[in-house]
Coordinates of N, CA, C and O and ligand atoms in Angstrom, one line a residue:
X11 N -3.8 -15.2 0.1 CA -4.8 -15.5 -0.5 C -5.4 -14.0 -1.4 O -5.4 -12.5 -1.1
X12 N -5.4 -13.2 -2.7 CA -5.7 -12.3 -3.0 C -7.2 -12.4 -2.8 O -8.6 -13.3 -2.6
X13 N -7.4 -10.9 -2.5 CA -8.8 -10.6 -1.8 C -8.8 -9.2 -2.4 O -8.3 -8.6 -2.8
X14 N -10.3 -9.1 -2.8 CA -11.2 -8.4 -4.0 C -11.2 -6.9 -2.8 O -11.3 -7.3 -1.9
X15 N -11.3 -5.8 -3.3 CA -11.8 -4.8 -2.6 C -12.9 -4.6 -2.0 O -13.8 -5.5 -3.0
X16 N -13.0 -4.4 -0.8 CA -14.5 -4.5 0.0 C -14.5 -2.9 0.7 O -14.2 -2.6 0.8
X17 N -15.8 -2.9 0.9 CA -16.3 -1.5 1.3 C -16.3 -1.6 2.6 O -16.2 -0.5 3.7
X18 N -15.9 -3.1 3.4 CA -15.0 -2.6 5.3 C -13.3 -2.7 5.6 O -13.6 -2.2 6.1
X19 N -13.1 -2.0 3.9 CA -11.5 -1.6 4.2 C -12.2 0.2 4.2 O -10.6 0.8 3.8
X20 N -12.9 0.6 3.2 CA -13.7 2.1 3.4 C -13.0 2.7 4.4 O -13.3 2.6 5.6
X21 N -11.8 3.8 4.5 CA -11.8 4.9 5.7 C -13.0 6.0 5.3 O -12.8 7.3 5.9
X22 N -13.7 5.7 4.7 CA -14.9 7.3 4.2 C -14.8 8.3 3.9 O -14.6 9.4 3.9
X23 N -13.3 8.4 3.3 CA -12.5 9.4 2.0 C -12.6 9.1 1.1 O -11.7 8.2 1.0
X24 N -13.5 9.5 0.4 CA -13.1 9.1 -1.3 C -12.2 8.6 -1.7 O -11.6 7.5 -2.1
X25 N -11.7 10.1 -1.9 CA -9.8 9.8 -2.9 C -9.4 8.8 -2.2 O -8.6 8.3 -2.5
X26 N -9.1 8.9 -1.2 CA -8.3 7.4 -0.5 C -9.0 6.3 -0.5 O -7.6 5.1 -0.7
X27 N -10.1 5.5 -0.5 CA -10.4 4.8 -0.7 C -9.9 4.2 -1.9 O -10.4 3.0 -2.3
X28 N -10.7 5.4 -2.8 CA -10.3 4.9 -4.4 C -8.8 4.6 -4.7 O -8.2 3.8 -5.4
X29 N -7.8 5.4 -3.6 CA -6.5 4.4 -4.4 C -6.4 3.4 -3.9 O -5.3 2.7 -3.8
X30 N -7.3 3.4 -2.1 CA -7.0 1.7 -1.6 C -6.9 1.0 -2.5 O -6.2 -0.3 -3.0
X31 N -8.0 1.0 -3.6 CA -8.5 0.0 -4.3 C -7.4 -0.4 -5.6 O -7.4 -1.4 -5.7
X32 N -7.2 0.4 -6.0 CA -5.7 0.8 -6.8 C -4.4 -0.2 -6.3 O -4.3 -0.5 -6.8
X33 N -4.7 0.5 -5.1 CA -3.2 -0.2 -4.0 C -3.5 -2.0 -4.7 O -2.8 -2.8 -5.1
X34 N -5.2 -2.7 -4.5 CA -5.1 -3.8 -4.0 C -4.7 -4.0 -5.6 O -3.9 -5.3 -5.8
X35 N -5.0 -3.7 -6.8 CA -4.8 -3.7 -7.8 C -3.3 -4.2 -8.4 O -2.6 -5.1 -9.0
X36 N -2.9 -2.5 -7.7 CA -1.1 -3.0 -7.9 C -0.5 -4.2 -7.3 O 0.5 -5.2 -7.9
X37 N -0.9 -4.6 -6.3 CA -0.7 -5.7 -5.8 C -0.8 -7.5 -6.4 O -0.5 -7.9 -6.1
X38 N -2.1 -7.4 -6.7 CA -2.3 -8.8 -7.1 C -1.4 -8.8 -8.7 O -1.3 -9.9 -9.1
X39 N -1.5 -7.5 -9.5 CA -0.7 -7.2 -10.9 C 1.0 -8.2 -10.0 O 1.6 -8.7 -10.9
X40 N 1.5 -7.5 -9.0 CA 2.7 -8.4 -8.9 C 2.7 -9.6 -8.9 O 3.7 -10.3 -9.0
X41 N 1.6 -10.0 -7.7 CA 1.8 -11.7 -7.9 C 1.5 -12.2 -9.0 O 2.6 -12.9 -8.8
X42 N 0.6 -11.8 -9.7 CA 0.5 -12.8 -10.7 C 1.3 -12.4 -11.9 O 2.3 -13.7 -11.9
X43 N 2.7 -11.6 -12.0 CA 3.6 -11.2 -12.7 C 4.9 -12.1 -11.8 O 5.1 -13.1 -13.2
X44 N 4.8 -11.7 -10.9 CA 6.0 -13.5 -10.3 C 5.5 -14.8 -10.6 O 6.3 -15.0 -11.2
X45 N 4.3 -15.0 -10.1 CA 3.7 -16.1 -10.7 C 3.6 -16.5 -12.4 O 4.5 -17.9 -12.1
X46 N 3.9 -16.1 -13.2 CA 3.9 -16.0 -14.3 C 5.4 -16.4 -15.1 O 5.1 -16.8 -16.1
X47 N 5.7 -15.9 -14.3 CA 7.5 -16.3 -14.5 C 8.2 -15.9 -15.9 O 8.9 -16.8 -16.7
X48 N 8.0 -15.3 -16.4 CA 8.3 -14.6 -17.5 C 9.5 -13.5 -17.6 O 9.4 -12.7 -18.4
X49 N 10.0 -13.8 -16.9 CA 11.5 -13.2 -16.9 C 11.3 -12.2 -15.5 O 10.5 -11.6 -15.3
X50 N 12.6 -11.7 -15.4 CA 13.0 -10.7 -14.8 C 12.3 -9.1 -14.7 O 11.8 -8.3 -14.3
X51 N 12.5 -9.1 -16.3 CA 11.3 -7.7 -17.1 C 10.1 -7.4 -16.5 O 10.4 -6.4 -15.7
X52 N 9.1 -8.4 -16.1 CA 8.4 -8.5 -16.0 C 7.7 -7.7 -14.7 O 6.9 -6.9 -13.9
X53 N 9.1 -9.1 -13.6 CA 9.1 -9.0 -12.4 C 9.0 -7.1 -12.3 O 8.5 -6.7 -11.3
X54 N 10.7 -6.7 -12.4 CA 10.8 -5.5 -12.2 C 9.8 -4.5 -12.2 O 9.3 -3.4 -11.9
X55 N 9.1 -4.6 -13.8 CA 8.2 -4.0 -14.0 C 6.9 -3.5 -13.4 O 6.1 -2.5 -12.6
X56 N 6.3 -4.8 -12.5 CA 5.6 -5.0 -11.8 C 5.9 -4.5 -10.3 O 5.0 -3.3 -9.8
X57 N 7.3 -4.5 -10.0 CA 7.5 -4.0 -8.5 C 7.8 -2.5 -9.3 O 7.2 -1.5 -8.1
X58 N 8.4 -2.1 -10.4 CA 7.9 -0.5 -10.2 C 7.1 0.2 -9.8 O 6.6 1.3 -9.7
X59 N 5.5 -0.6 -10.5 CA 4.4 0.4 -11.5 C 4.5 0.3 -9.2 O 3.5 1.3 -9.0
X60 N 4.4 -1.0 -8.4 CA 3.8 -1.1 -7.3 C 4.2 0.1 -6.8 O 4.0 1.4 -5.8
X61 N 5.5 0.4 -6.6 CA 6.2 1.0 -6.0 C 5.9 2.8 -6.1 O 5.7 3.3 -5.8
X62 N 5.3 3.1 -7.5 CA 5.5 4.3 -8.3 C 4.0 4.3 -7.6 O 3.9 6.1 -7.5
X63 N 3.1 3.6 -7.3 CA 1.5 3.6 -7.3 C 1.7 4.5 -5.4 O 1.2 5.0 -5.3
X64 N 2.4 3.1 -4.8 CA 2.4 3.6 -3.1 C 3.2 4.4 -3.3 O 2.3 5.5 -2.3
X65 N 3.8 5.1 -3.5 CA 4.6 7.0 -3.7 C 3.5 8.0 -4.0 O 2.9 8.6 -3.1
X66 N 3.1 7.4 -4.9 CA 1.8 8.7 -4.9 C 0.2 8.3 -4.2 O 0.7 9.4 -3.6
X67 N 0.0 7.5 -4.1 CA -0.9 7.4 -2.9 C -0.7 8.0 -1.7 O -1.2 8.4 -0.6
X68 N 1.1 7.2 -1.4 CA 1.5 8.0 0.2 C 1.4 9.8 0.4 O 1.1 9.6 1.8
X69 N 1.9 10.0 -0.8 CA 1.9 11.6 -1.1 C 0.5 12.1 -1.0 O 1.0 13.3 -0.3
X70 N -0.4 11.4 -1.3 CA -1.9 12.3 -1.4 C -2.0 11.6 0.6 O -2.5 13.1 0.8
X71 N -2.2 10.6 0.7 CA -1.9 10.7 2.3 C -1.7 11.7 3.3 O -2.2 11.9 4.1
X72 N 0.1 12.0 3.0 CA 0.5 12.7 3.8 C 0.6 14.1 3.5 O 0.6 14.6 5.0
X73 N -0.3 14.5 2.4 CA -0.7 15.7 2.5 C -1.8 16.3 2.8 O -2.2 17.1 3.7
X74 N -2.2 15.6 2.9 CA -4.1 14.7 4.2 C -4.0 15.1 5.3 O -4.6 15.9 5.9
X75 N -3.1 14.2 5.5 CA -2.4 14.6 7.4 C -2.1 15.8 7.8 O -2.3 16.5 8.3
X76 N -1.0 15.9 6.8 CA -0.3 17.1 7.1 C -1.4 18.6 7.2 O -1.3 19.2 8.2
X77 N -2.4 18.2 6.5 CA -3.3 19.9 5.8 C -4.3 19.4 7.3 O -5.0 20.6 7.5
X78 N -4.5 18.5 8.0 CA -5.3 18.6 9.0 C -4.7 18.1 10.4 O -4.9 17.9 11.3
X79 N -3.2 18.8 10.4 CA -2.4 18.9 11.5 C -2.9 17.4 12.6 O -3.1 17.3 13.6
X80 N -2.8 16.2 11.5 CA -2.6 14.9 11.9 C -1.5 14.8 13.1 O -0.6 14.8 12.8
X81 N -1.7 14.1 14.7 CA -0.6 14.2 15.2 C 0.0 13.6 14.9 O 0.8 13.1 15.5
X82 N -0.7 12.2 15.0 CA 0.2 10.2 13.9 C 0.9 10.2 13.4 O 1.8 9.5 12.7
X83 N 1.6 11.5 12.6 CA 1.9 11.7 11.4 C 3.4 11.3 11.1 O 3.6 10.8 10.2
X84 N 4.5 11.5 12.2 CA 5.7 10.9 12.0 C 5.8 9.4 12.0 O 6.2 8.6 11.2
X85 N 4.6 9.3 12.9 CA 4.2 7.7 13.1 C 3.8 6.5 12.4 O 5.0 5.7 10.9
X86 N 3.1 7.7 11.4 CA 2.8 7.2 10.0 C 3.7 7.5 8.7 O 3.6 5.8 8.1
X87 N 4.2 8.1 8.8 CA 5.5 8.3 8.1 C 6.3 7.1 8.0 O 7.5 6.4 6.6
X88 N 6.8 6.6 9.3 CA 7.9 5.6 9.9 C 7.1 4.1 9.1 O 7.6 3.6 8.6
X89 N 6.1 3.9 9.2 CA 5.1 2.7 8.4 C 5.7 2.5 7.2 O 5.6 1.7 6.2
X90 N 5.0 4.1 6.3 CA 5.2 4.2 5.8 C 6.4 3.9 4.2 O 6.4 3.5 3.3
X91 N 7.6 4.5 5.5 CA 9.3 4.0 4.6 C 9.3 2.6 4.7 O 10.1 2.4 3.9
X92 N 8.8 1.7 5.9 CA 9.2 1.2 6.5 C 8.7 -0.7 5.2 O 9.2 -1.6 5.1
X93 N 7.2 0.2 4.4 CA 7.0 -0.7 3.7 C 7.9 -0.7 2.5 O 8.3 -2.0 1.5
X94 N 8.2 0.5 1.7 CA 9.4 0.9 0.7 C 10.3 0.2 1.4 O 11.1 -0.5 0.4
X95 N 11.1 -0.2 2.4 CA 12.2 -1.2 2.9 C 11.7 -2.8 2.0 O 12.6 -3.5 1.7
X96 N 10.9 -3.2 3.0 CA 10.2 -4.6 2.2 C 10.0 -4.9 1.0 O 10.4 -5.9 0.0
X97 N 9.6 -3.5 0.2 CA 9.5 -3.7 -1.0 C 11.3 -3.7 -1.7 O 11.2 -4.9 -2.5
X98 N 11.8 -3.3 -1.0 CA 13.2 -3.3 -1.6 C 14.0 -4.3 -1.6 O 14.2 -5.1 -2.3
X99 N 13.9 -5.0 -0.7 CA 14.6 -6.4 -0.1 C 13.8 -7.5 -1.0 O 14.8 -8.8 -2.1
X100 N 12.3 -7.4 -1.3 CA 11.6 -8.2 -2.0 C 11.6 -8.8 -3.4 O 12.6 -9.4 -4.6
X101 N 12.6 -7.3 -3.8 CA 13.3 -7.6 -5.6 C 14.4 -7.4 -5.4 O 14.9 -8.3 -6.2
X102 N 14.9 -7.6 -4.2 CA 16.4 -8.1 -4.1 C 16.4 -9.1 -4.2 O 17.1 -10.0 -5.2
X103 N 15.2 -10.2 -3.6 CA 16.0 -11.3 -3.6 C 15.1 -11.9 -5.0 O 15.2 -13.0 -5.3
X104 N 14.3 -11.5 -5.3 CA 13.5 -11.5 -7.1 C 14.9 -11.7 -8.3 O 14.9 -12.6 -8.7
X105 N 15.6 -10.6 -7.8 CA 17.1 -10.6 -8.4 C 17.8 -11.7 -8.1 O 18.4 -12.2 -8.9
X106 N 17.5 -12.0 -7.3 CA 19.1 -12.8 -7.1 C 18.3 -14.9 -6.6 O 18.8 -15.2 -7.8
X107 N 17.3 -14.9 -6.4 CA 16.6 -16.5 -6.9 C 16.1 -16.6 -7.8 O 15.5 -17.5 -8.1
X108 N 15.2 -15.5 -8.6 CA 14.2 -15.9 -9.1 C 12.1 -15.9 -8.8 O 12.7 -16.0 -7.6
X109 N 11.8 -15.8 -9.7 CA 10.5 -16.1 -9.3 C 9.9 -17.1 -8.9 O 10.9 -18.2 -9.1
X110 N 9.2 -17.4 -7.7 CA 8.8 -18.1 -6.8 C 7.6 -18.3 -6.6 O 6.9 -17.3 -6.1
X111 N 6.7 -19.3 -6.2 CA 5.4 -19.1 -5.4 C 5.7 -18.5 -3.8 O 4.9 -17.7 -3.7
X112 N 7.1 -18.9 -3.0 CA 7.5 -18.5 -2.2 C 7.4 -16.7 -2.5 O 6.6 -16.2 -1.6
X113 N 7.8 -16.5 -3.2 CA 8.2 -14.6 -3.3 C 7.0 -14.5 -3.4 O 6.7 -13.1 -3.3
X114 N 5.8 -15.1 -4.6 CA 4.8 -14.8 -5.5 C 4.0 -13.7 -3.5 O 3.5 -12.9 -3.0
X115 N 4.2 -15.4 -2.4 CA 3.5 -15.1 -1.2 C 3.6 -14.0 -0.7 O 3.1 -13.2 -0.7
X116 N 5.4 -13.9 -0.5 CA 5.7 -12.8 0.4 C 5.6 -11.7 -0.2 O 5.1 -10.8 0.3
X117 N 5.5 -11.2 -1.6 CA 4.8 -10.2 -2.5 C 3.3 -9.6 -1.7 O 3.2 -8.3 -1.1
X118 N 2.6 -10.3 -2.1 CA 0.9 -10.5 -1.1 C 1.0 -9.8 0.2 O 0.6 -9.2 0.3
X119 N 1.4 -10.7 0.7 CA 2.2 -10.7 2.3 C 2.8 -9.0 2.4 O 1.7 -8.6 3.7
X120 N 3.1 -8.6 1.9 CA 4.1 -7.4 2.0 C 3.1 -6.5 1.4 O 3.4 -5.1 1.2
X121 N 2.4 -6.5 0.2 CA 1.4 -5.0 -0.1 C -0.4 -5.6 0.5 O -0.4 -4.6 0.5
X122 N -0.6 -6.8 -0.2 CA -2.4 -6.1 -0.4 C -2.5 -6.7 1.4 O -3.6 -6.0 2.0
X123 N -1.5 -8.0 1.8 CA -2.1 -8.0 3.7 C -1.4 -6.4 4.4 O -1.7 -6.6 5.3
X124 N -0.3 -6.1 4.4 CA -0.2 -5.5 4.9 C -0.8 -3.8 5.0 O -1.5 -3.3 5.8
X125 N -1.3 -3.7 3.7 CA -2.1 -2.9 3.3 C -3.8 -2.9 4.3 O -4.2 -1.7 4.1
X126 N -3.9 -3.9 4.2 CA -5.3 -4.5 4.6 C -5.5 -3.8 6.6 O -6.1 -3.4 6.9
X127 N -3.8 -4.1 7.0 CA -3.5 -4.2 8.5 C -3.7 -2.8 8.4 O -4.0 -2.3 9.6
X128 N -2.8 -2.0 7.7 CA -2.4 -0.6 7.7 C -3.6 0.4 7.4 O -3.8 0.9 8.4
X129 N -4.6 -0.5 7.1 CA -5.8 0.6 6.6 C -6.2 0.6 8.0 O -7.1 1.3 8.7
X130 N -6.3 -0.8 8.6 CA -7.4 -0.7 10.4 C -6.7 -0.5 11.1 O -7.6 0.3 12.0
X131 N -5.6 -0.7 11.3 CA -4.4 0.3 12.3 C -4.5 1.6 12.3 O -4.3 2.3 13.2
X132 N -3.4 2.2 11.3 CA -3.1 3.8 10.8 C -4.3 4.5 10.6 O -4.4 5.4 10.9
X133 N -4.6 4.1 9.3 CA -5.2 5.1 8.6 C -6.7 5.0 9.2 O -7.3 6.7 8.4
X134 N -6.9 4.4 9.8 CA -8.8 4.6 10.4 C -8.6 6.0 11.2 O -9.0 6.6 11.5
X135 N -7.1 5.9 11.6 CA -6.9 6.7 12.7 C -6.8 8.3 12.6 O -7.6 8.8 12.9
X136 N -6.2 8.7 10.7 CA -6.7 10.1 11.1 C -7.9 10.0 9.8 O -8.5 11.2 10.3
X137 N -8.8 9.4 9.0 CA -9.7 9.7 9.2 C -10.5 9.8 10.1 O -11.4 11.0 9.9
X138 N -10.2 9.3 11.8 CA -11.1 9.5 12.6 C -11.1 11.1 12.9 O -11.9 11.6 13.4
X139 N -9.6 11.2 13.0 CA -9.0 12.6 13.6 C -9.6 13.5 12.5 O -10.6 14.4 13.1
X140 N -9.5 13.2 11.7 CA -10.3 14.5 10.5 C -12.2 14.3 10.7 O -12.3 15.7 10.4
X141 N -12.5 13.4 10.8 CA -14.1 13.4 11.2 C -14.4 14.4 12.2 O -15.6 15.1 12.1
X142 N -13.9 14.0 13.6 CA -13.8 14.1 14.8 C -13.5 15.6 15.2 O -14.3 16.2 15.8
X143 N -12.3 16.2 14.3 CA -11.9 17.3 14.5 C -11.7 18.6 13.8 O -11.2 19.5 14.0
X144 N -12.4 17.9 12.3 CA -11.8 19.1 11.8 C -13.2 19.2 10.3 O -13.6 18.2 9.2
X145 N -14.0 19.8 10.6 CA -15.7 20.5 10.0 C -15.3 20.6 8.5 O -16.3 20.9 8.1
X146 N -14.0 21.0 8.9 CA -13.6 21.1 6.7 C -13.9 20.7 5.6 O -14.2 20.3 4.5
X147 N -13.8 19.2 6.4 CA -13.7 17.9 5.1 C -15.7 17.1 4.8 O -16.0 17.3 5.8
X148 N -15.5 17.2 3.7 CA -16.9 16.2 4.0 C -16.7 15.1 3.6 O -16.1 14.8 2.9
X149 N -17.5 14.2 3.6 CA -16.5 12.4 4.2 C -17.9 11.8 2.7 O -19.3 12.8 3.4
Ligands
FE2_12 FE1 -1.2 5.0 5.5

């Protein structure tokens, strides 16, 4: 199910929240482009857009965590790497089987739904670390 961005997903850091909102949009674009079935090029473009967006976003987060000596950085990096692995697998399957409702649902699962869980389980932790342990950040 497509979900709109909502403030319940906010981690209280404006730049990251804004990027998470864009991540939702990239996830929705991917889902819709798979369903539109306008050929592989459109799907490859949407996946490439999603991958580039995630790359830029994760770089922002990772720099932020390093800057604040976040102790959970290593685990967090693993989560980001796993995201790209799942996206690669999806792209492979789309190339082999072509677009379908099943693959559109899986795309939403590994992007939008993954992000919702990732925000709650992982991003909140570094936000909390920064808020409670580092007064240099204005939230
Ligand atoms: Fe993250």
